[in-house]
Short mmCIF file of C-alpha atoms in Angstrom, two decimals:
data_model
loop_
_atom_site.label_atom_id
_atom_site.label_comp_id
_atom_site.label_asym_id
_atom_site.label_seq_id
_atom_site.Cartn_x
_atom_site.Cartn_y
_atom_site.Cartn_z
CA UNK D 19 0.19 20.28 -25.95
CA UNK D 20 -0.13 16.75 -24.98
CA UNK D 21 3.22 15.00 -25.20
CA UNK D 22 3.27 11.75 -26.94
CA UNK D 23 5.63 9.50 -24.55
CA UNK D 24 2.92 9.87 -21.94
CA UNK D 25 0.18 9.26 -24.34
CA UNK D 26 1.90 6.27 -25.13
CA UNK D 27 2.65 5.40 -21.36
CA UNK D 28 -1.28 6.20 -20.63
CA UNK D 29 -2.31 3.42 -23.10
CA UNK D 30 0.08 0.60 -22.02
CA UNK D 31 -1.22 1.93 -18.27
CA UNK D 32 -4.72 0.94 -19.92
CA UNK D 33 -3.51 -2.51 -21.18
CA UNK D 34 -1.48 -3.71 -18.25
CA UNK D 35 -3.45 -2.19 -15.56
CA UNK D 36 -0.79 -0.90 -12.38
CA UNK D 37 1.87 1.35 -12.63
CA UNK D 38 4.32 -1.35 -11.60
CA UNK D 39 3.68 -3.27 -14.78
CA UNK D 40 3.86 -0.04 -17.15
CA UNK D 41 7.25 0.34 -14.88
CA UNK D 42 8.53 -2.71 -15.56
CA UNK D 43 7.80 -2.37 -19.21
CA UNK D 44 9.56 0.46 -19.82
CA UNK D 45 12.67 -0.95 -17.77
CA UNK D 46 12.13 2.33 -15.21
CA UNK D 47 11.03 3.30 -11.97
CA UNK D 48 7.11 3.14 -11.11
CA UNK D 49 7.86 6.97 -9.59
CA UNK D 50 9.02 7.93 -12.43
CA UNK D 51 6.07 6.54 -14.62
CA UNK D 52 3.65 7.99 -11.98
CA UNK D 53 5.47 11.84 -12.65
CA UNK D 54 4.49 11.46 -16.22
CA UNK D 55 0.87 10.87 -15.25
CA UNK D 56 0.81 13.92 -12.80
CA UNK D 57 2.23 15.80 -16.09
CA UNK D 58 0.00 14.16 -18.48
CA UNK D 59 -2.76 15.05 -16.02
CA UNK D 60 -1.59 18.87 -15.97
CA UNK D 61 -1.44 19.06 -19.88
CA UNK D 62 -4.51 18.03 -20.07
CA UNK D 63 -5.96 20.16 -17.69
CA UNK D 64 -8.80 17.42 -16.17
CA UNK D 65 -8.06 14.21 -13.75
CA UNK D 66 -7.14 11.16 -15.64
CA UNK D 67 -6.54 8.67 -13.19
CA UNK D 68 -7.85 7.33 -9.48
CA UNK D 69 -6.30 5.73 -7.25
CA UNK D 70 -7.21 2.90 -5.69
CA UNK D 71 -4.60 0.58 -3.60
CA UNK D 72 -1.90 -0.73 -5.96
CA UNK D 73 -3.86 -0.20 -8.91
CA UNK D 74 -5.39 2.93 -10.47
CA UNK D 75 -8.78 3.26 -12.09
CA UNK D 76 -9.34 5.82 -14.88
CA UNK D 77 -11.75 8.71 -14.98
CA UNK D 78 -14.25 9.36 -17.62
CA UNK D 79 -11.91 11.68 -19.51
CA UNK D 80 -8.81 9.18 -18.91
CA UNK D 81 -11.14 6.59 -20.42
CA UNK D 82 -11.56 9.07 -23.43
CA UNK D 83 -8.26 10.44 -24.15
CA UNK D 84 -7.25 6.55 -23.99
CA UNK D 85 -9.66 6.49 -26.98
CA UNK D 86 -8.15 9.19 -28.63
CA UNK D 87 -4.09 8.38 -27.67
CA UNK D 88 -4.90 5.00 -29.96
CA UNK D 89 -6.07 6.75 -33.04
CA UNK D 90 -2.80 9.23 -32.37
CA UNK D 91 -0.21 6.56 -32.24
CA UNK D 92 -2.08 4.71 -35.01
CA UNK D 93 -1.67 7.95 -37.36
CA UNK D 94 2.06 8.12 -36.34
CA UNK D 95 2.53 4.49 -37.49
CA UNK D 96 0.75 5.70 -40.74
CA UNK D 97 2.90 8.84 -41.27
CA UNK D 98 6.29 6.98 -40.40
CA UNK D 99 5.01 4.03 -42.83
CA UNK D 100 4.50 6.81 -45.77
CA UNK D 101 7.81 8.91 -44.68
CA UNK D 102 9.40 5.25 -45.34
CA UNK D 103 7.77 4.65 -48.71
CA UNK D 104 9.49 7.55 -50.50
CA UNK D 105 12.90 6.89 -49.32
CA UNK D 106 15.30 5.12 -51.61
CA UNK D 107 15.55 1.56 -50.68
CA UNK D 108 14.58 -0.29 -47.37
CA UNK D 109 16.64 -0.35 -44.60
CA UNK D 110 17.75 -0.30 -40.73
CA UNK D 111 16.46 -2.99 -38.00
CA UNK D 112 13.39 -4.89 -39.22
CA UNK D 113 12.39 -6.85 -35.49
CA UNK D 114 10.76 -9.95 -35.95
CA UNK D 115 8.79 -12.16 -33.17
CA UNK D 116 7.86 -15.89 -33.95
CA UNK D 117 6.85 -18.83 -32.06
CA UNK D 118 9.42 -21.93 -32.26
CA UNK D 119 7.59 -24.03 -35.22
CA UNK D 120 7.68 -21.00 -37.18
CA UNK D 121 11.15 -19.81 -36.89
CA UNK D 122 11.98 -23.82 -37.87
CA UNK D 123 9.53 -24.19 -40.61
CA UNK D 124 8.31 -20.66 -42.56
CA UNK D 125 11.00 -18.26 -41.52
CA UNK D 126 14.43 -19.25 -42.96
CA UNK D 127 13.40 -18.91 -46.53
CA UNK D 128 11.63 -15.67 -45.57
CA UNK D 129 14.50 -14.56 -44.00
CA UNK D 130 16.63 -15.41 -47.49
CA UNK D 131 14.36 -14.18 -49.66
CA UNK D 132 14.37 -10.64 -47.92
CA UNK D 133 17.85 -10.42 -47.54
CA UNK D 134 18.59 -11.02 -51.25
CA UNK D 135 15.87 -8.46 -52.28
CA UNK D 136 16.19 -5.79 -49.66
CA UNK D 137 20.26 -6.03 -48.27
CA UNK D 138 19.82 -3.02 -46.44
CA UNK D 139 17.45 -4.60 -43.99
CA UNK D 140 19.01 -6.01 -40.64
CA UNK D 141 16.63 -8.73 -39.89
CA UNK D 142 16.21 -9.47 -36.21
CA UNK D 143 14.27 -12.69 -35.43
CA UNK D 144 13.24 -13.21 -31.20
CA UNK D 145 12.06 -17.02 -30.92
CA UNK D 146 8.52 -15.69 -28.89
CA UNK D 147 5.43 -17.36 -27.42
CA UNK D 148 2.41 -15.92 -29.58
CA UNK D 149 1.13 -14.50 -25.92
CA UNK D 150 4.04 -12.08 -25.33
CA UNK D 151 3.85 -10.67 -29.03
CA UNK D 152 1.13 -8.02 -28.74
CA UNK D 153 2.77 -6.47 -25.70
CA UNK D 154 6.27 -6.70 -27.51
CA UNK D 155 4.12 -4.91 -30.78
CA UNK D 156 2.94 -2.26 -28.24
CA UNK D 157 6.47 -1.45 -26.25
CA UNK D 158 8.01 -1.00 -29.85
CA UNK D 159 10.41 -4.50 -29.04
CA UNK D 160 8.68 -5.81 -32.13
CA UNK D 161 7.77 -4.29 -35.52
CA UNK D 162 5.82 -7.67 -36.64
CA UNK D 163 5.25 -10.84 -34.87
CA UNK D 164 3.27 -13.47 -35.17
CA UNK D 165 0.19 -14.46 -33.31
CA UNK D 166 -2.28 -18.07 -33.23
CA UNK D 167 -5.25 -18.90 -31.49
CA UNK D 168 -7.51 -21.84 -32.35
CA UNK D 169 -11.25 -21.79 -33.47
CA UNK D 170 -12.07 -23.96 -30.24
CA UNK D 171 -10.54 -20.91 -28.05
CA UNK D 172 -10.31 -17.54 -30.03
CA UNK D 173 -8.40 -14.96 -29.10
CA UNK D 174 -9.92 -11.46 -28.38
CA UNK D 175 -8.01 -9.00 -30.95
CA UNK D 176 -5.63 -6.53 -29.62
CA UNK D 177 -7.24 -2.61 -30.44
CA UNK D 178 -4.12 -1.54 -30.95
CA UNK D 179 -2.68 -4.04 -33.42
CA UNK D 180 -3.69 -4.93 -37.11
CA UNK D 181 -3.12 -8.61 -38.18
CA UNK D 182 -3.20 -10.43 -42.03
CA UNK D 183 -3.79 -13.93 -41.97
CA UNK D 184 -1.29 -16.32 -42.72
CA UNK D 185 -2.08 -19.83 -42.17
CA UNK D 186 -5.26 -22.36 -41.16
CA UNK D 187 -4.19 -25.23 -40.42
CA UNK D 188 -5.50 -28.83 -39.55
CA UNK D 189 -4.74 -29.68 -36.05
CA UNK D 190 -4.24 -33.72 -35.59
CA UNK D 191 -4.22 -35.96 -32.76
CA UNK D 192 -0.96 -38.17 -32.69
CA UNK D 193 -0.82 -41.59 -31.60
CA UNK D 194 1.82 -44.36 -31.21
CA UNK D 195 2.23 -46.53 -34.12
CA UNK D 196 0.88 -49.23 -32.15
CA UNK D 197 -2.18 -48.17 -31.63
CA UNK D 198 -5.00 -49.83 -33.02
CA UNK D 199 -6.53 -48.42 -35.72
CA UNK D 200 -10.50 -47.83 -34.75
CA UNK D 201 -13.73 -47.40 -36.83
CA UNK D 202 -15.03 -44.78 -34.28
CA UNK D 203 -16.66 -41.94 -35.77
CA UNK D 204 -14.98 -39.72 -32.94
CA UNK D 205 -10.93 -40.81 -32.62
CA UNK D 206 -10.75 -38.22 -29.50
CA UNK D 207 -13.21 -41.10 -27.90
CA UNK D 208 -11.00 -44.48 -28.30
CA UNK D 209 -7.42 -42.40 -26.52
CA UNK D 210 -9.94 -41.18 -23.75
CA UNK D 211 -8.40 -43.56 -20.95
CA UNK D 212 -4.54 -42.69 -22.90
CA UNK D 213 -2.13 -40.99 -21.19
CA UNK D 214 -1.35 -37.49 -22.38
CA UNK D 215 1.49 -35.24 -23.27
CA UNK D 216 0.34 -31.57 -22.65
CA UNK D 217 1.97 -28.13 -22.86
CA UNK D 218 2.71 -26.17 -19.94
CA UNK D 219 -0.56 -25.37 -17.60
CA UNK D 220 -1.52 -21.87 -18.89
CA UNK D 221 -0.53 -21.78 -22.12
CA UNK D 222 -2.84 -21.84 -25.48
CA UNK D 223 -2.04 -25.21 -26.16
CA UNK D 224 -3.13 -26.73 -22.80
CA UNK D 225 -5.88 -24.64 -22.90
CA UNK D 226 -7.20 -26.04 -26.13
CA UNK D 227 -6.44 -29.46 -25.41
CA UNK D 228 -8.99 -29.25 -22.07
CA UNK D 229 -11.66 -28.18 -24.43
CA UNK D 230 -11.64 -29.84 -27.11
CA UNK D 231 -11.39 -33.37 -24.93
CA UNK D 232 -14.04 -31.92 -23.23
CA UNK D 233 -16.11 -31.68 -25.92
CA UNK D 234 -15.75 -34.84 -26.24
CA UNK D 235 -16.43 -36.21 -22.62
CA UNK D 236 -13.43 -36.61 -21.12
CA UNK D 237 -10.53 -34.54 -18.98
CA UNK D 238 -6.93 -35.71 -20.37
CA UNK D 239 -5.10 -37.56 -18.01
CA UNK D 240 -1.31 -36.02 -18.52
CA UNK D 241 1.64 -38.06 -18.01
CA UNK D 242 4.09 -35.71 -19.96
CA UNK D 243 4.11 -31.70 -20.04
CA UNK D 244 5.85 -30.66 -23.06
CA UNK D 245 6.11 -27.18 -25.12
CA UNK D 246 8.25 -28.07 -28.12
CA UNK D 247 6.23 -30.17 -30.42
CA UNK D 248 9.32 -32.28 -31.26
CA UNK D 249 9.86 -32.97 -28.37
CA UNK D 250 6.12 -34.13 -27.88
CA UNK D 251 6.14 -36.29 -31.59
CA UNK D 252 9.60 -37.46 -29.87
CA UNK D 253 7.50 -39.25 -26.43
CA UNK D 254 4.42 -40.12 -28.90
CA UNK D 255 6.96 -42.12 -30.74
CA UNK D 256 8.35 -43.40 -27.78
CA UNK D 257 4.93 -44.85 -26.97
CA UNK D 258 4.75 -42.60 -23.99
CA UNK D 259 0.91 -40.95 -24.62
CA UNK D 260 -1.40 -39.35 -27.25
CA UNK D 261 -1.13 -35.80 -28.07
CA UNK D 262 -2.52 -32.70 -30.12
CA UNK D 263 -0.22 -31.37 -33.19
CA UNK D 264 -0.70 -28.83 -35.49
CA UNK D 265 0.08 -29.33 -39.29
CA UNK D 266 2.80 -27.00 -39.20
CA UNK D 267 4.53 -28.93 -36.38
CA UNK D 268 3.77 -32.62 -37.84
CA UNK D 269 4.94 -31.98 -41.13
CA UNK D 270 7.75 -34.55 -40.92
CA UNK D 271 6.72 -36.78 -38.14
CA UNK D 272 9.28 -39.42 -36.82
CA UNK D 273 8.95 -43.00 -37.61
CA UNK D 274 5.91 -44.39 -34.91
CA UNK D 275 3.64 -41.63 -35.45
CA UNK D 276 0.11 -41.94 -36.63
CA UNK D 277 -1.54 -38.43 -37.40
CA UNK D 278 -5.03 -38.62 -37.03
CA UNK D 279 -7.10 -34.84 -38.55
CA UNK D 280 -9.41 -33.56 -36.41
CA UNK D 281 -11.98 -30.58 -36.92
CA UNK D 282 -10.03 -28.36 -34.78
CA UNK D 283 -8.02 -25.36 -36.81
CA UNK D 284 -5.04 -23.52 -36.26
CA UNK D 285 -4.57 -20.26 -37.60
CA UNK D 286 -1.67 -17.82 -37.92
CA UNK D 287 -1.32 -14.52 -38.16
CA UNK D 288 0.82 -11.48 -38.79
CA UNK D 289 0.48 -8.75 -36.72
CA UNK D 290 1.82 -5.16 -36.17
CA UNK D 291 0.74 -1.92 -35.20
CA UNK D 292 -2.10 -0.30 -36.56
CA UNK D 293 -1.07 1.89 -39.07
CA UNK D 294 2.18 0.32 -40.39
CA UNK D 295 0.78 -2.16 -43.02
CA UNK D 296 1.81 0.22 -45.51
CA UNK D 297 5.30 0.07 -44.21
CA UNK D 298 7.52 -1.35 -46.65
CA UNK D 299 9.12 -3.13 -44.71
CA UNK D 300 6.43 -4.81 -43.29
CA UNK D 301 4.75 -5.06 -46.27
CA UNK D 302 7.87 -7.14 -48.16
CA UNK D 303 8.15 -9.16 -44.65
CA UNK D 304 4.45 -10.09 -45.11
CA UNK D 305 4.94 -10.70 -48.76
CA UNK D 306 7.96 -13.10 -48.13
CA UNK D 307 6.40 -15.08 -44.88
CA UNK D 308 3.18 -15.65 -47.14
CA UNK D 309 5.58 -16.98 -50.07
CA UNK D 310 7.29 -19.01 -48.06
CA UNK D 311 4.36 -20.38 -46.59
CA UNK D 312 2.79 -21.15 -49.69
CA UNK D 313 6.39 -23.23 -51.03
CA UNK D 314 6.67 -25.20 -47.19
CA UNK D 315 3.20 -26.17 -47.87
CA UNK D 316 3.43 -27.01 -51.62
CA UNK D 317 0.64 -24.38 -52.27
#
C-alpha cells in the first residue's frame, strides 16, 4: 500500500526539484526526506528516482506515479470537502494568503461578512506575495490564496491547484501632476526619457513593466525601487518618476497624481487545491471575496 505522506512528499519533490528544497519545506532533515523515498521506492516495488549530483531525476514510473499521486491528493481534497458539507455548521482554521493591496482593499469586509455568517470559522489572513501562494496551497500553509499575473506576462497554471477568477483590472501609468498633458496616441512614448519607480528586480511587477515599455521602444530608466504601491503613488506625487499601478492599488490616489489607462490588464484570482471548491468553507470565502469585490468596486 502506497502511503500518502510520501506520495505527497514525491510530488512537492516534482515541483521543487532537490531534496534540500522538499527538506526545507517540510521544516525536516533532507535524510530524513530521502528515507521516505527509499520507502516509497520499496512500496512500490520499481525505482522512482536517479540520482544525479545534488539533484535527482525521476524514472519513467516516478514520472507516472507523479501523475497518479496528483489525481490521489486531488480526490482527498474532494472527499474531505464532501465529509465537510454534511457537518453542522462551518468551522476550525480557515488560512488565508493575500498580496498587500488586497488585504487593504477587498479583504476586511470579506473578513466581516464571514465572521457574522459563519462564527465558527477562525479566519487566518498571511499578507503573501502572489509567487509564494501556490507552494503555500501545496505544503497545506494555505487553504486559499490569491494569485495575479498580467495578460502582457501570463502565468503558467499550477497542475495541482484550481483557481476562480476574481478581478480584471485596468492597469494605469501614473504621472506627476505636473506633467504635461500630451495628444500622443501612445502615453508610454512621451515618459520614455522619465525616470522610473519599479518593484523589486524579480518580481511580477518589474517583470511586466520591462515588457510592456518594451513594447513600446524603450528600457525604463529606474530611479526608485518600490513594492508597496503607496509607497510608489507616494514618490509619483512627490514628482520623483512615472510608474505602473493597477486599479485596485490607485483607487484613491493622493493629491499630484494623474492616472493615465493603458491596455495592459490585471487579473486576480482565487486559488486552492484541486478538489476543495466544494469545500464550504472555501466556497463562502469565495462567495464573500467576490461580494466584496463587487461593493469596493461599485459593481
Amino acid at each position: 500500500m502506497l502511503d500518502v505522506r510520501r506520495l505527497r512528499l514525491l510530488c512537492d519533490l516534482s515541483r521543487l526539484g532537490t531534496i534540500a528544497a522538499v527538506a526545507q519545506a517540510h521544516t525536516c532533515s533532507a535524510s530524513a526526506v530521502s528515507q521516505q523515498m527509499a520507502v516509497l521506492e520499496r512500496e512500490a516495488g520499481v525505482p522512482l528516482l536517479e540520482r544525479t549530483g545534488r539533484r535527482v531525476a525521476f524514472t519513467a514510473a516516478g514520472r507516472l506515479l507523479v501523475r497518479h499521486a496528483e489525481t490521489v491528493l486531488a480526490a482527498l481534497e474532494q472527499t474531505t470537502a464532501a465529509l465537510a458539507a454534511v457537518g453542522t455548521g462551518l468551522s476550525g482554521p480557515l488560512r488565508i494568503g493575500a498580496f498587500p493591496t488586497a488585504v487593504r482593499t477587498l479583504l476586511p469586509a470579506a473578513l466581516v461578512a464571514l465572521g457574522r455568517r459563519h462564527p465558527g470559522l477562525e479566519l487566518m489572513v498571511s499578507e503573501l506575495d502572489p509567487v509564494a501562494v501556490p507552494g503555500a496551497l501545496r505544503e497545506r500553509r494555505l487553504d486559499v490564496g490569491l494569485l495575479h499575473d498580467y495578460d502582457v506576462v501570463p502565468v503558467k497554471p499550477d497542475p495541482a491547484l484550481d483557481a476562480v477568477s476574481l478581478l480584471d483590472e485596468t492597469v494605469f501609468l501614473a504621472v506627476p501632476g505636473t506633467t504635461p498633458a500630451t495628444e500622443g496616441a501612445d502615453p508610454l512614448r512621451d515618459v520614455r526619457d522619465a525616470p522610473w519607480i519599479m518593484a523589486s528586480p524579480g518580481t511580477l511587477c518589474h517583470t511586466v513593466t520591462l515588457h510592456v515599455c518594451r513594447a513600446a521602444g524603450f528600457r525604463p530608466q529606474a530611479r526608485h525601487h518600490a513594492d508597496d504601491f503607496a509607497t510608489v503613488l507616494a514618490l509619483v506625487a512627490a514628482d520623483q518618476g512615472v510608474s505602473l499601478v493597477p486599479q485596485l492599488a490607485a483607487a484613491q490616489p493622493p493629491a499630484g497624481v494623474r492616472l493615465i489607462p493603458l491596455p495592459t490588464r490585471r487579473r486576480t484570482r482565487i486559488a486552492y487545491r484541486q478538489g476543495a471548491a466544494t469545500h464550504p468553507a472555501v466556497a463562502a470565502f469565495v462567495s464573500a471575496l467576490r461580494q466584496s469585490t463587487g461593493a469596493f468596486l461599485g459593481r
